[in-house]
mmCIF file of C-alpha atoms in Angstrom:
data_model
loop_
_atom_site.group_PDB
_atom_site.id
_atom_site.type_symbol
_atom_site.label_atom_id
_atom_site.label_comp_id
_atom_site.label_asym_id
_atom_site.label_seq_id
_atom_site.Cartn_x
_atom_site.Cartn_y
_atom_site.Cartn_z
ATOM 1 C CA MET A 1180 147.951 -21.776 -196.195
ATOM 2 C CA THR A 1181 151.588 -22.653 -196.677
ATOM 3 C CA GLY A 1182 153.926 -20.449 -198.620
ATOM 4 C CA LEU A 1183 153.748 -22.741 -201.631
ATOM 5 C CA SER A 1184 150.008 -22.983 -201.617
ATOM 6 C CA THR A 1185 149.714 -19.213 -201.278
ATOM 7 C CA LEU A 1186 152.186 -18.758 -204.290
ATOM 8 C CA LEU A 1187 150.118 -21.133 -206.324
ATOM 9 C CA THR A 1188 146.873 -19.475 -205.502
ATOM 10 C CA GLY A 1189 148.154 -16.059 -206.336
ATOM 11 C CA LEU A 1190 149.490 -17.275 -209.657
ATOM 12 C CA GLY A 1191 146.117 -18.858 -210.480
ATOM 13 C CA VAL A 1192 144.088 -15.780 -209.461
ATOM 14 C CA ALA A 1193 146.432 -13.495 -211.457
ATOM 15 C CA LEU A 1194 146.139 -15.796 -214.536
ATOM 16 C CA VAL A 1195 142.296 -15.793 -214.475
ATOM 17 C CA LEU A 1196 141.955 -12.109 -213.893
ATOM 18 C CA TRP A 1197 144.663 -11.376 -216.616
ATOM 19 C CA TRP A 1198 142.756 -13.532 -219.163
ATOM 20 C CA ALA A 1199 139.347 -12.186 -218.309
ATOM 21 C CA SER A 1200 140.325 -8.488 -218.079
ATOM 22 C CA THR A 1201 142.303 -8.608 -221.354
ATOM 23 C CA GLY A 1202 139.423 -10.241 -223.179
ATOM 24 C CA LEU A 1203 136.917 -7.783 -221.781
ATOM 25 C CA VAL A 1204 138.969 -4.780 -222.891
ATOM 26 C CA LEU A 1205 139.478 -6.223 -226.293
ATOM 27 C CA TRP A 1206 135.794 -6.867 -226.745
ATOM 28 C CA LEU A 1207 134.720 -3.376 -225.463
ATOM 29 C CA VAL A 1208 136.925 -1.470 -227.870
ATOM 30 C CA ARG A 1209 135.382 -3.474 -230.706
ATOM 31 C CA ARG A 1210 131.870 -2.246 -230.004
ATOM 32 C CA PRO A 1211 130.234 0.287 -232.355
ATOM 33 C CA VAL A 1212 131.871 3.687 -232.190
ATOM 34 C CA GLY A 1213 128.689 5.292 -230.779
ATOM 35 C CA ALA A 1214 129.140 3.226 -227.561
ATOM 36 C CA THR A 1215 132.590 4.565 -226.860
ATOM 37 C CA GLY A 1216 131.639 7.527 -224.815
ATOM 38 C CA ALA A 1217 129.315 5.488 -222.617
ATOM 39 C CA ILE A 1218 131.885 2.684 -222.097
ATOM 40 C CA LEU A 1219 134.651 5.154 -221.172
ATOM 41 C CA GLY A 1220 132.249 7.111 -218.886
ATOM 42 C CA VAL A 1221 131.205 4.049 -216.934
ATOM 43 C CA GLY A 1222 134.784 2.823 -216.863
ATOM 44 C CA GLY A 1223 135.952 6.299 -215.644
ATOM 45 C CA VAL A 1224 133.565 6.025 -212.748
ATOM 46 C CA LEU A 1225 134.716 2.536 -211.870
ATOM 47 C CA ALA A 1226 138.334 3.748 -212.207
ATOM 48 C CA VAL A 1227 137.845 6.596 -209.706
ATOM 49 C CA ALA A 1228 136.127 4.160 -207.310
ATOM 50 C CA ALA A 1229 139.008 1.735 -207.772
ATOM 51 C CA LEU A 1230 141.445 4.480 -206.845
ATOM 52 C CA ALA A 1231 139.505 5.003 -203.597
ATOM 53 C CA ALA A 1232 139.478 1.217 -202.976
ATOM 54 C CA LEU A 1233 143.220 1.098 -203.611
ATOM 55 C CA ALA A 1234 143.825 3.868 -201.080
ATOM 56 C CA TRP A 1235 141.723 1.862 -198.591
ATOM 57 C CA ALA A 1236 143.488 -1.429 -199.353
ATOM 58 C CA ALA A 1237 146.900 0.079 -198.859
ATOM 59 C CA ARG A 1238 146.007 0.431 -195.163
ATOM 60 C CA GLU A 1239 144.722 -3.133 -194.729
ATOM 61 C CA PRO A 1240 147.563 -5.683 -194.320
ATOM 62 C CA ASP A 1241 145.178 -8.782 -194.557
ATOM 63 C CA VAL A 1242 144.162 -10.919 -197.485
ATOM 64 C CA VAL A 1243 141.225 -8.736 -198.264
ATOM 65 C CA GLY A 1244 143.470 -5.733 -198.616
ATOM 66 C CA SER A 1245 145.700 -7.636 -200.978
ATOM 67 C CA VAL A 1246 142.911 -8.828 -203.168
ATOM 68 C CA VAL A 1247 141.127 -5.423 -203.195
ATOM 69 C CA GLY A 1248 144.427 -3.563 -203.945
ATOM 70 C CA PHE A 1249 145.199 -5.935 -206.778
ATOM 71 C CA VAL A 1250 141.814 -5.874 -208.442
ATOM 72 C CA ALA A 1251 141.610 -2.087 -207.979
ATOM 73 C CA ALA A 1252 144.859 -1.565 -209.790
ATOM 74 C CA LEU A 1253 143.763 -3.821 -212.634
ATOM 75 C CA THR A 1254 140.563 -1.748 -212.895
ATOM 76 C CA VAL A 1255 142.380 1.586 -213.217
ATOM 77 C CA TRP A 1256 144.723 0.008 -215.646
ATOM 78 C CA GLY A 1257 141.887 -1.407 -217.644
ATOM 79 C CA TRP A 1258 140.225 2.005 -218.055
ATOM 80 C CA HIS A 1259 143.589 3.434 -219.446
ATOM 81 C CA GLU A 1260 143.738 0.453 -221.918
ATOM 82 C CA LEU A 1261 140.110 1.292 -222.920
ATOM 83 C CA ALA A 1262 140.957 4.911 -223.554
ATOM 84 C CA PHE A 1263 144.089 3.951 -225.503
ATOM 85 C CA LEU A 1264 142.682 1.210 -227.668
ATOM 86 C CA SER A 1265 139.546 3.269 -228.498
ATOM 87 C CA GLY A 1266 141.784 5.889 -229.861
ATOM 88 C CA ARG A 1267 140.603 8.607 -227.388
ATOM 89 C CA VAL A 1268 143.840 8.856 -225.430
ATOM 90 C CA ALA A 1269 146.686 7.773 -227.623
ATOM 91 C CA GLY A 1270 149.018 10.462 -229.114
ATOM 92 C CA GLU A 1271 149.492 12.659 -232.331
ATOM 93 C CA HIS A 1272 148.129 11.035 -235.443
ATOM 94 C CA SER A 1273 150.130 12.000 -238.543
ATOM 95 C CA ARG A 1274 149.253 10.676 -241.995
ATOM 96 C CA ALA A 1275 152.721 11.516 -243.276
ATOM 97 C CA ALA A 1276 155.194 8.646 -243.896
ATOM 98 C CA PRO A 1277 157.221 7.962 -240.751
ATOM 99 C CA PRO A 1278 161.010 8.972 -240.854
ATOM 100 C CA ALA A 1279 163.319 6.342 -242.093
ATOM 101 C CA GLY A 1280 165.360 5.996 -238.958
ATOM 102 C CA GLY A 1281 167.405 7.684 -236.223
ATOM 103 C CA PHE A 1282 166.055 9.981 -233.412
ATOM 104 C CA ALA A 1283 163.497 11.545 -235.717
ATOM 105 C CA ARG A 1284 161.840 8.225 -236.156
ATOM 106 C CA PHE A 1285 161.822 7.477 -232.497
ATOM 107 C CA ARG A 1286 160.437 10.973 -231.663
ATOM 108 C CA ALA A 1287 157.554 10.348 -234.267
ATOM 109 C CA ALA A 1288 156.800 6.998 -232.854
ATOM 110 C CA ALA A 1289 156.782 8.341 -229.263
ATOM 111 C CA ALA A 1290 154.397 11.274 -230.166
ATOM 112 C CA ALA A 1291 151.987 8.576 -231.616
ATOM 113 C CA VAL A 1292 151.402 7.250 -228.181
ATOM 114 C CA MET A 1293 152.614 9.988 -225.860
ATOM 115 C CA HIS A 1294 149.296 11.102 -224.493
ATOM 116 C CA HIS A 1295 148.625 7.632 -223.213
ATOM 117 C CA GLU A 1296 152.111 7.428 -221.657
ATOM 118 C CA LEU A 1297 151.738 10.637 -219.938
ATOM 119 C CA ALA A 1298 148.340 9.658 -218.661
ATOM 120 C CA LEU A 1299 149.720 6.356 -217.324
ATOM 121 C CA ALA A 1300 152.694 8.207 -215.700
ATOM 122 C CA ALA A 1301 150.314 10.690 -213.961
ATOM 123 C CA THR A 1302 148.193 7.858 -212.674
ATOM 124 C CA LEU A 1303 151.166 6.079 -211.404
ATOM 125 C CA ALA A 1304 152.098 9.224 -209.407
ATOM 126 C CA ILE A 1305 148.676 9.300 -207.948
ATOM 127 C CA VAL A 1306 148.856 5.617 -206.989
ATOM 128 C CA VAL A 1307 152.106 6.300 -205.280
ATOM 129 C CA ALA A 1308 150.705 9.246 -203.471
ATOM 130 C CA LEU A 1309 147.708 7.169 -202.280
ATOM 131 C CA ALA A 1310 149.643 3.972 -201.176
ATOM 132 C CA TRP A 1311 153.058 5.094 -200.145
ATOM 133 C CA ASN A 1312 153.981 3.997 -196.784
ATOM 134 C CA GLY A 1313 150.831 1.952 -196.565
ATOM 135 C CA ALA A 1314 150.678 -1.339 -194.726
ATOM 136 C CA ASN A 1315 149.811 -3.230 -197.944
ATOM 137 C CA PRO A 1316 151.817 -2.272 -201.073
ATOM 138 C CA THR A 1317 149.874 -4.708 -203.395
ATOM 139 C CA GLY A 1318 147.950 -2.188 -205.405
ATOM 140 C CA LEU A 1319 151.011 0.088 -205.827
ATOM 141 C CA ILE A 1320 153.294 -2.855 -206.854
ATOM 142 C CA THR A 1321 150.535 -4.129 -209.344
ATOM 143 C CA PHE A 1322 150.279 -0.843 -211.222
ATOM 144 C CA ALA A 1323 154.033 -0.298 -211.106
ATOM 145 C CA VAL A 1324 154.707 -3.809 -212.610
ATOM 146 C CA LEU A 1325 151.997 -3.290 -215.316
ATOM 147 C CA PHE A 1326 153.588 0.246 -216.197
ATOM 148 C CA ALA A 1327 157.088 -1.206 -216.415
ATOM 149 C CA LEU A 1328 156.153 -4.283 -218.413
ATOM 150 C CA ARG A 1329 153.903 -2.181 -220.863
ATOM 151 C CA LEU A 1330 156.731 0.211 -221.491
ATOM 152 C CA SER A 1331 159.154 -2.547 -222.103
ATOM 153 C CA THR A 1332 156.708 -4.255 -224.567
ATOM 154 C CA LYS A 1333 156.246 -0.990 -226.459
ATOM 155 C CA LEU A 1334 159.868 -0.346 -226.813
ATOM 156 C CA ASN A 1335 160.435 -3.892 -228.067
ATOM 157 C CA ILE A 1336 157.751 -3.640 -230.596
ATOM 158 C CA TYR A 1337 159.304 -0.317 -231.865
ATOM 159 C CA LEU A 1338 162.616 -1.960 -232.161
ATOM 160 C CA GLY A 1339 161.234 -4.964 -233.943
ATOM 161 C CA VAL A 1340 159.983 -8.349 -232.928
ATOM 162 C CA ALA A 1341 159.218 -11.577 -234.754
ATOM 163 C CA ASN A 1342 155.590 -11.669 -233.860
ATOM 164 C CA PRO A 1343 154.109 -8.150 -233.363
ATOM 165 C CA PRO A 1344 150.574 -8.241 -231.770
ATOM 166 C CA LEU A 1345 148.702 -7.073 -234.815
ATOM 167 C CA ALA A 1346 145.622 -9.106 -233.773
ATOM 168 C CA PHE A 1347 145.092 -6.840 -230.834
ATOM 169 C CA LEU A 1348 145.191 -3.612 -232.866
ATOM 170 C CA PRO A 1349 141.567 -2.231 -233.113
ATOM 171 C CA ALA A 1350 140.299 -0.127 -236.002
ATOM 172 C CA ALA A 1351 140.748 3.118 -234.079
ATOM 173 C CA LEU A 1352 144.575 2.398 -233.934
ATOM 174 C CA GLU A 1353 145.132 1.118 -237.536
ATOM 175 C CA HIS A 1354 147.480 4.050 -238.152
ATOM 176 C CA LEU A 1355 149.982 2.538 -235.563
ATOM 177 C CA ARG A 1356 150.751 -0.423 -237.852
ATOM 178 C CA VAL A 1357 153.492 1.566 -239.485
ATOM 179 C CA TRP A 1358 155.533 1.188 -236.282
ATOM 180 C CA PHE A 1359 155.183 -2.584 -235.966
ATOM 181 C CA VAL A 1360 158.457 -3.903 -237.359
ATOM 182 C CA ARG A 1361 159.279 -7.693 -237.851
ATOM 183 C CA ARG A 1362 162.729 -8.679 -236.772
ATOM 184 C CA PRO A 1363 163.906 -12.018 -235.248
ATOM 185 C CA LEU A 1364 165.501 -10.311 -232.296
ATOM 186 C CA ASN A 1365 166.396 -6.812 -230.979
ATOM 187 C CA ALA A 1366 169.032 -5.700 -228.594
ATOM 188 C CA LEU A 1367 166.584 -4.780 -225.791
ATOM 189 C CA MET A 1368 164.649 -8.152 -225.784
ATOM 190 C CA PRO A 1369 167.352 -10.241 -223.916
ATOM 191 C CA LEU A 1370 167.380 -7.532 -221.215
ATOM 192 C CA SER A 1371 163.600 -7.393 -221.041
ATOM 193 C CA LEU A 1372 163.399 -11.058 -220.540
ATOM 194 C CA LEU A 1373 166.038 -11.150 -217.893
ATOM 195 C CA ALA A 1374 164.470 -8.207 -216.013
ATOM 196 C CA SER A 1375 161.042 -9.856 -216.292
ATOM 197 C CA ALA A 1376 162.394 -13.220 -214.993
ATOM 198 C CA GLY A 1377 164.264 -11.495 -212.183
ATOM 199 C CA LEU A 1378 161.183 -9.509 -211.155
ATOM 200 C CA THR A 1379 159.102 -12.614 -211.176
ATOM 201 C CA TRP A 1380 161.628 -14.490 -208.986
ATOM 202 C CA ALA A 1381 162.007 -11.689 -206.503
ATOM 203 C CA LEU A 1382 158.288 -11.287 -205.968
ATOM 204 C CA GLY A 1383 157.684 -15.121 -205.895
ATOM 205 C CA SER A 1384 160.544 -15.452 -203.346
ATOM 206 C CA ARG A 1385 158.887 -13.009 -201.083
ATOM 207 C CA ALA A 1386 155.534 -14.781 -201.468
ATOM 208 C CA VAL A 1387 157.006 -17.886 -199.841
ATOM 209 C CA ASP A 1388 158.841 -16.133 -197.025
ATOM 210 C CA PRO A 1389 157.495 -17.878 -193.863
ATOM 211 C CA GLU A 1390 158.031 -14.656 -191.921
ATOM 212 C CA LEU A 1391 155.301 -12.750 -193.917
ATOM 213 C CA GLY A 1392 151.648 -12.724 -192.749
ATOM 214 C CA SER A 1393 149.017 -14.215 -195.131
ATOM 215 C CA GLY A 1394 147.938 -10.936 -196.585
ATOM 216 C CA ALA A 1395 151.548 -9.850 -197.544
ATOM 217 C CA ALA A 1396 152.356 -13.265 -198.913
ATOM 218 C CA LEU A 1397 149.165 -13.363 -201.173
ATOM 219 C CA GLY A 1398 150.020 -9.794 -202.327
ATOM 220 C CA PHE A 1399 153.426 -10.789 -203.429
ATOM 221 C CA ALA A 1400 152.052 -13.947 -205.018
ATOM 222 C CA LEU A 1401 149.553 -11.991 -207.055
ATOM 223 C CA THR A 1402 152.199 -9.635 -208.316
ATOM 224 C CA ALA A 1403 154.641 -12.471 -209.070
ATOM 225 C CA GLY A 1404 151.979 -13.966 -211.175
ATOM 226 C CA LEU A 1405 151.451 -10.632 -213.097
ATOM 227 C CA ALA A 1406 155.176 -10.363 -213.711
ATOM 228 C CA GLY A 1407 155.330 -13.910 -214.850
ATOM 229 C CA LEU A 1408 152.522 -13.218 -217.318
ATOM 230 C CA GLY A 1409 154.486 -10.218 -218.581
ATOM 231 C CA LEU A 1410 157.415 -12.467 -219.170
ATOM 232 C CA ILE A 1411 155.238 -14.838 -221.179
ATOM 233 C CA GLU A 1412 153.828 -11.888 -223.211
ATOM 234 C CA HIS A 1413 157.421 -10.900 -223.980
ATOM 235 C CA LEU A 1414 158.092 -14.437 -225.195
ATOM 236 C CA PHE A 1415 154.915 -14.272 -227.335
ATOM 237 C CA LEU A 1416 156.504 -11.395 -229.205
ATOM 238 C CA MET A 1417 159.271 -13.768 -230.387
ATOM 239 C CA ALA A 1418 157.183 -16.721 -231.397
ATOM 240 C CA PRO A 1419 153.624 -17.513 -232.587
ATOM 241 C CA SER A 1420 151.131 -16.800 -229.729
ATOM 242 C CA PRO A 1421 147.789 -18.378 -229.014
ATOM 243 C CA ASP A 1422 145.893 -14.974 -229.335
ATOM 244 C CA ARG A 1423 142.904 -16.463 -231.089
ATOM 245 C CA ALA A 1424 142.733 -19.551 -228.861
ATOM 246 C CA LEU A 1425 142.883 -17.423 -225.724
ATOM 247 C CA TRP A 1426 140.632 -14.440 -226.736
ATOM 248 C CA GLY A 1427 138.861 -15.567 -229.941
ATOM 249 C CA TRP A 1428 135.514 -14.504 -228.392
ATOM 250 C CA ALA A 1429 136.771 -10.970 -227.919
ATOM 251 C CA LEU A 1430 138.632 -10.574 -231.311
ATOM 252 C CA GLU A 1431 135.994 -12.303 -233.458
ATOM 253 C CA ARG A 1432 134.675 -9.134 -234.973
ATOM 254 C CA ASP A 1433 135.567 -5.407 -234.820
ATOM 255 C CA ALA A 1434 132.217 -3.422 -235.230
ATOM 256 C CA ARG A 1435 134.183 -0.435 -236.248
ATOM 257 C CA ARG A 1436 135.860 -2.104 -239.276
ATOM 258 C CA PRO A 1437 133.839 -2.242 -242.500
ATOM 259 C CA ARG A 1438 132.831 -5.757 -243.579
ATOM 260 C CA ALA A 1439 134.692 -7.072 -246.597
#
């Protein structure tokens, strides 16, 4: 494949997997609460297997290694999202009214999701240890991009965005609604957009480098697609987003919410 065709293939694959994996997680966390343990248990086994696959893929510089590394990183990330959105690994849940502002408010907001952030950071360290100096960095780059973009998203939501993703919030995390602030624009958002666009461009440029082998080129194309989707998700925070059109099948009914 030429550099451009490799880039387009990677972008297309990243788009399909992003849509499907996001929808699957949103659907699973809306199953009856009694199913949560089994879902997280099966997901945990898959996540451990995915870490092993990621370690293997880091030593394989071909196309297979790039695809396996990318899918493995998405699988590990998906398990963390299941644990968070199900309310099992989130943070301190206080029923007290949040502080009005300042550092006290930030500290309380951070505490509400801190367990999840620490779990993600620990997993990133594991991924780095498994893939560092490997012949194929696709899995490592994938998880690192997801980590950075999600942290940026959470900070922007805390500071205030025009279109907070309330549709994605399951019943188990209803208490987090107090941290969703509506604001046309915050000071961090322009920097987040610029950084996301720069990351997408940098990874995409590497994907079309004629000196790269097909495996490395596809790996950069896949991660460029993921970074580009992160840029789009940031834009969705500033304008009406097609959540229902994209994932209506996953958001249709939350089995944990009482029917009106």
